[in-house]
Amino acid sequence: MDVTKISEVKALLNTSKSIAIVCHRNPDGDAYGSSLALYHFFKKTHNVSVISPNDCPVFLKWLPSEKEIIVLENNEKKAKTILQEAEIVFTLDFNAFHRTGDKTQKILEDISPTFIMIDHHQQPDDYAKFIFSDTSKSSTCEMVYDFIEALGSTDKINKEIATCIYTGIMTDTGSFRFPSTTSRTHYITANLLEKGANNAKIYNNVMDNNSLSKMKLLSKALDNLVLLQDMKTAYITLSQRELNNFNFEKGDTEGFVNYALSIRNVVFAVIFIEDKMQGIIKMSFRSKGTFSVNEFARNHFNGGGHTNAAGGRSEISLQKTVQNFLEIIPQYKEQIHESYDKEI
Ligand code: 5GP
Ligand code: MN
């Protein structure tokens, strides 16, 4: 991390008392992990609060001090006051205010604290005085470790902080299997284990925490799976009616798209999920190799993310969205075919 920037941040932290930490809407393990890691890091020295635009899925509810997080959707007045009074606002795991959803976005646009961004998504906006943005990093949690290390404070990493950082690294790397996992990632996680993170328990709490109805919904998703062999592409659809039939709960579809990507020779996978409440189709895109789903999502589906994992949305029906997708992909045939070479 940039030494000059870090010494300026250090000086700022010495003269400021109140810190707010904000993550993106529909928080994942990296968003909550990084936010709570910083919360525990600053708890003894600052007046610190974590604001999440909306609530997290059940499989993150066990994180140390998760209950301390103020969910803006449920407590807008309190969240707004905290954000208005904060001298420093850390924005974690997102690159633009709109990733926090309408309500939080509006509040963030109207306040003027010192913003510090720590994030690993592409094309960061420039609202923050201090931008720590590195798309080569596996996760924001890995960057929070780098940040603490750059402050010269690794001795302050306790079991809680280690647990939170480990969780975000584990979830964003697909349990250390994505190419974003580097020797540095493993070096950091080794240190986190030394500091008390319990890898087996964390995995169990996050991954082996499925309800029966989620497993039945997965069976429906696999039933709906379509393989476009000559495009090396596979996709899944889930309608609102199907979600309702299986008592859908927030987070239940997390990871489903990876089953499509796990099919032999498939390098591009998509899941289309109907959300009648928001009146949108939410899409998750995943790829193997050089084919950029970030570009694909940006160009066609109002989204973005990383090269191999991105999200998007559409405001037309599920059927029309899929049809639209099927019309678009042939133009990417070459890029998709060239994307991934199996040779090691
Ligand atoms: P997911 O498919 O799990 O929702 O998202 C995959 C990745 O893409 C995540 O890193 C997420 O932050 C990013 N992402 C998801 N939806 C959007 C979106 O609408 N816009 C942008 N810029 N990024 C997104
Ligand atoms: Mn992340």
XYZ file of C-alpha atoms and ligand atoms in Angstrom:
369
model
C 0.000 0.000 0.000
C 1.071 3.575 -0.772
C 3.289 4.737 2.123
C 2.443 8.464 1.852
C -1.264 7.745 1.754
C -0.962 5.433 4.749
C 0.895 8.014 6.851
C -1.797 10.587 6.012
C -4.491 8.103 7.022
C -2.589 7.380 10.224
C -2.506 11.096 11.086
C -6.202 11.391 10.309
C -7.023 8.424 12.545
C -5.066 10.056 15.377
C -7.115 13.250 15.198
C -10.564 11.797 14.485
C -12.897 10.130 16.934
C -15.904 8.930 14.972
C -15.788 6.319 12.237
C -18.598 4.803 10.191
C -18.067 1.734 8.036
C -20.400 1.066 5.107
C -20.619 -1.990 2.881
C -22.615 -2.734 -0.272
C -26.253 -3.766 -0.522
C -26.924 -7.508 -0.306
C -23.761 -7.988 1.751
C -21.677 -11.118 1.213
C -18.935 -12.696 3.328
C -16.340 -10.238 2.090
C -18.527 -7.178 2.753
C -19.470 -8.226 6.302
C -16.060 -9.786 6.996
C -14.137 -6.637 6.047
C -16.596 -4.308 7.814
C -16.570 -6.289 11.048
C -12.794 -6.770 10.936
C -12.326 -2.979 10.848
C -15.046 -2.563 13.483
C -13.110 -4.805 15.890
C -9.867 -3.107 14.908
C -11.152 0.386 15.822
C -13.488 -0.558 18.672
C -11.058 0.221 21.495
C -9.743 3.492 20.098
C -12.651 5.103 18.241
C -16.375 5.565 18.263
C -17.117 3.135 15.419
C -20.306 1.804 13.802
C -21.020 -0.474 10.860
C -23.916 0.383 8.548
C -25.253 -2.158 6.086
C -27.875 -1.052 3.534
C -29.872 -4.260 4.108
C -29.641 -7.451 6.123
C -27.274 -10.365 5.470
C -28.116 -14.010 4.780
C -28.378 -16.458 7.721
C -24.987 -18.011 6.977
C -23.263 -14.770 8.062
C -25.278 -14.187 11.239
C -22.677 -15.904 13.448
C -19.855 -13.437 12.604
C -18.367 -11.763 15.727
C -20.524 -8.695 16.584
C -22.812 -9.157 13.554
C -25.618 -8.027 15.881
C -23.937 -4.647 16.290
C -24.389 -3.862 12.598
C -27.020 -1.208 11.944
C -29.177 -2.250 9.012
C -30.186 0.973 7.282
C -33.327 -0.534 5.785
C -34.599 -1.336 9.324
C -33.270 1.718 11.147
C -32.814 4.521 8.676
C -32.892 7.377 11.181
C -30.111 5.975 13.335
C -27.974 4.967 10.353
C -28.387 8.405 8.791
C -27.400 10.238 11.987
C -24.305 8.065 12.385
C -23.253 8.717 8.797
C -23.909 12.457 9.131
C -21.855 12.695 12.313
C -18.931 10.501 11.248
C -15.614 12.222 10.609
C -14.318 9.250 8.622
C -16.441 6.911 6.489
C -14.837 3.704 5.267
C -16.585 2.306 2.208
C -15.778 -1.377 1.844
C -16.075 -3.881 -0.976
C -17.719 -1.543 -3.471
C -16.526 0.912 -6.095
C -19.475 3.309 -6.498
C -22.213 4.677 -4.190
C -24.999 3.165 -6.303
C -23.828 -0.307 -5.145
C -25.349 0.525 -1.739
C -28.890 0.964 -3.100
C -31.041 4.096 -3.437
C -31.470 5.086 0.217
C -27.868 4.684 1.332
C -26.593 6.197 -1.902
C -28.627 9.370 -1.302
C -27.247 9.751 2.234
C -23.649 9.129 1.127
C -24.018 11.742 -1.617
C -25.223 14.351 0.883
C -22.485 14.020 3.513
C -18.891 15.220 3.432
C -16.692 13.242 5.809
C -13.288 11.951 4.728
C -14.101 8.896 2.685
C -11.652 5.986 2.653
C -12.344 3.332 0.044
C -10.921 -0.161 0.360
C -12.054 -2.301 -2.561
C -11.023 -4.770 -5.256
C -13.613 -4.082 -7.975
C -12.763 -2.603 -11.351
C -13.303 1.048 -12.332
C -13.589 2.717 -8.895
C -15.396 6.069 -8.636
C -13.433 9.005 -7.257
C -15.557 10.120 -4.278
C -12.948 9.102 -1.688
C -9.988 11.162 -0.492
C -8.117 7.929 0.099
C -8.642 5.192 -2.458
C -7.164 1.785 -1.802
C -8.305 -0.056 -4.896
C -6.553 -3.149 -6.215
C -8.337 -5.428 -8.660
C -5.596 -8.031 -8.383
C -6.563 -8.745 -4.762
C -8.695 -11.764 -3.926
C -10.945 -9.833 -1.603
C -11.485 -6.641 0.331
C -10.689 -8.685 3.434
C -7.204 -9.391 2.097
C -6.816 -5.628 1.579
C -8.006 -4.924 5.121
C -5.186 -7.181 6.319
C -2.755 -5.222 4.078
C -4.169 -1.981 5.499
C -3.696 -3.085 9.115
C -0.200 -4.297 8.270
C 0.638 -0.992 6.555
C -0.483 0.827 9.718
C 2.045 -1.331 11.581
C -0.685 -2.906 13.688
C -0.712 -6.639 12.939
C -0.154 -7.192 16.670
C -3.691 -5.850 17.172
C -5.222 -8.679 15.097
C -7.140 -10.778 17.620
C -9.308 -13.856 17.140
C -12.365 -11.786 16.148
C -10.507 -9.792 13.508
C -8.785 -12.936 12.192
C -12.138 -14.734 11.958
C -13.778 -11.883 10.050
C -10.898 -11.480 7.592
C -10.606 -15.238 7.053
C -14.340 -15.448 6.269
C -14.187 -12.820 3.513
C -11.085 -14.324 1.941
C -12.603 -17.790 2.029
C -15.936 -16.742 0.496
C -14.486 -14.451 -2.213
C -11.899 -17.037 -3.308
C -14.466 -19.867 -3.459
C -12.531 -21.528 -0.618
C -9.118 -20.695 -2.112
C -9.784 -22.095 -5.581
C -10.207 -19.019 -7.786
C -7.178 -17.661 -9.701
C -7.269 -14.527 -7.518
C -5.841 -16.726 -4.732
C -2.125 -15.933 -4.517
C 0.803 -16.935 -2.314
C 0.137 -13.685 -0.439
C -3.448 -14.838 0.188
C -2.138 -18.062 1.706
C 0.532 -16.192 3.682
C -2.189 -13.968 5.171
C -4.523 -16.853 5.963
C -1.639 -18.720 7.610
C -1.153 -15.693 9.875
C -4.892 -15.546 10.552
C -4.838 -19.155 11.735
C -1.935 -18.230 14.050
C -4.115 -15.410 15.416
C -6.908 -17.830 16.270
C -9.172 -18.125 13.207
C -10.736 -21.601 13.190
C -10.785 -22.590 9.503
C -12.894 -25.735 9.931
C -15.563 -23.980 12.002
C -15.702 -20.967 9.706
C -16.194 -23.229 6.666
C -18.860 -25.166 8.503
C -20.715 -22.035 9.645
C -20.757 -20.527 6.157
C -20.987 -23.466 3.794
C -22.613 -26.308 5.718
C -25.478 -24.202 6.898
C -28.141 -25.125 4.326
C -31.850 -25.500 4.952
C -33.674 -28.458 3.402
C -35.734 -26.061 1.265
C -32.545 -24.521 -0.128
C -31.359 -27.980 -1.204
C -34.733 -28.625 -2.873
C -34.478 -25.250 -4.618
C -31.026 -26.287 -5.836
C -32.568 -29.430 -7.258
C -35.088 -27.247 -9.139
C -32.267 -24.984 -10.373
C -30.340 -28.000 -11.689
C -33.511 -29.255 -13.317
C -33.741 -25.909 -15.150
C -30.072 -25.939 -16.192
C -29.487 -25.496 -19.930
C -26.220 -26.334 -21.687
C -25.282 -24.494 -24.892
C -22.579 -26.941 -25.861
C -21.163 -25.125 -28.889
C -20.998 -21.869 -26.913
C -19.296 -23.563 -23.911
C -22.006 -21.809 -21.936
C -24.561 -22.996 -19.393
C -27.374 -21.121 -17.689
C -29.962 -21.564 -14.982
C -33.290 -19.784 -14.544
C -35.384 -19.460 -11.407
C -38.772 -17.778 -11.570
C -40.390 -16.030 -8.611
C -42.988 -18.788 -8.497
C -40.260 -21.434 -8.203
C -38.539 -19.447 -5.466
C -41.822 -19.167 -3.573
C -42.504 -22.892 -3.929
C -39.265 -23.609 -2.099
C -39.635 -20.973 0.641
C -36.798 -18.893 -0.745
C -34.757 -17.013 1.831
C -32.090 -14.377 1.183
C -28.823 -16.031 0.188
C -30.377 -19.382 -0.805
C -29.250 -19.086 -4.433
C -25.672 -18.138 -3.509
C -23.270 -20.393 -5.390
C -25.900 -22.032 -7.642
C -24.288 -20.525 -10.746
C -21.084 -22.428 -9.959
C -22.845 -25.723 -10.699
C -23.394 -24.492 -14.252
C -19.732 -23.505 -14.457
C -18.653 -26.923 -13.172
C -19.886 -28.715 -16.310
C -17.036 -30.122 -18.419
C -15.786 -27.583 -21.004
C -18.137 -24.840 -19.848
C -16.334 -21.507 -19.418
C -19.281 -19.131 -19.154
C -22.187 -19.576 -16.748
C -25.196 -17.462 -15.871
C -28.080 -17.617 -13.434
C -31.225 -15.553 -14.026
C -33.319 -14.962 -10.934
C -36.697 -13.290 -11.074
C -37.413 -10.720 -8.338
C -41.030 -9.608 -8.612
C -40.754 -7.261 -5.628
C -38.032 -5.187 -7.274
C -39.491 -5.841 -10.728
C -36.146 -7.042 -12.053
C -34.265 -10.110 -13.217
C -31.041 -10.403 -11.225
C -28.199 -12.075 -13.070
C -24.947 -13.569 -11.875
C -22.214 -14.186 -14.442
C -19.178 -16.420 -13.959
C -16.367 -17.342 -16.333
C -13.143 -19.298 -16.495
C -10.081 -17.650 -18.023
C -9.865 -14.462 -20.021
C -13.502 -13.940 -21.010
C -14.533 -10.847 -19.032
C -17.986 -11.126 -17.521
C -17.395 -7.655 -16.080
C -17.380 -6.259 -19.626
C -20.274 -8.490 -20.654
C -22.401 -7.335 -17.709
C -21.481 -3.679 -18.249
C -22.188 -3.789 -21.970
C -25.507 -5.596 -21.877
C -27.033 -5.906 -18.421
C -26.418 -2.722 -16.368
C -23.916 -4.443 -14.160
C -20.277 -5.149 -13.569
C -17.894 -6.798 -11.148
C -14.692 -8.683 -11.878
C -13.285 -10.516 -14.900
C -14.556 -13.897 -13.724
C -17.511 -12.904 -11.522
C -20.021 -10.176 -12.163
C -23.658 -9.301 -11.672
C -26.281 -7.500 -13.675
C -29.999 -6.846 -13.984
C -32.732 -6.423 -16.499
C -36.156 -4.857 -16.256
C -37.949 -7.016 -18.811
C -39.523 -10.428 -18.177
C -37.490 -13.524 -17.340
C -38.326 -15.120 -20.661
C -37.427 -11.992 -22.638
C -34.208 -11.540 -20.686
C -33.093 -15.073 -21.524
C -34.105 -14.542 -25.142
C -32.103 -11.314 -25.218
C -29.116 -13.145 -23.733
C -29.382 -15.920 -26.327
C -29.367 -13.321 -29.081
C -26.285 -11.575 -27.672
C -23.925 -14.470 -26.954
C -23.149 -15.690 -30.484
C -21.073 -12.537 -31.003
C -18.840 -13.667 -28.111
C -18.328 -17.201 -29.420
C -14.681 -16.680 -30.305
C -13.801 -14.925 -27.044
C -15.504 -17.660 -25.060
C -13.774 -20.437 -26.983
C -10.371 -18.788 -26.499
C -11.004 -18.079 -22.834
C -9.668 -21.128 -21.092
C -6.838 -23.489 -21.868
C -6.910 -26.631 -19.762
C -3.193 -27.244 -20.013
C -1.323 -26.635 -16.768
P -22.941 -11.785 -7.604
O -23.170 -12.483 -8.879
O -22.393 -12.704 -6.563
O -24.091 -10.954 -7.151
O -21.793 -10.732 -7.889
C -20.554 -11.087 -8.410
C -19.613 -9.913 -8.351
O -20.086 -8.874 -9.189
C -19.489 -9.315 -6.967
O -18.146 -8.964 -6.785
C -20.357 -8.093 -6.990
O -19.835 -7.105 -6.188
C -20.327 -7.689 -8.446
N -21.650 -7.192 -8.861
C -22.829 -7.820 -8.736
N -23.845 -7.085 -9.243
C -23.275 -5.945 -9.713
C -23.799 -4.775 -10.351
O -24.975 -4.633 -10.606
N -22.883 -3.819 -10.680
C -21.547 -3.949 -10.423
N -20.722 -2.963 -10.779
N -21.041 -5.025 -9.827
C -21.864 -6.020 -9.469
Mn -15.354 -8.747 -2.428
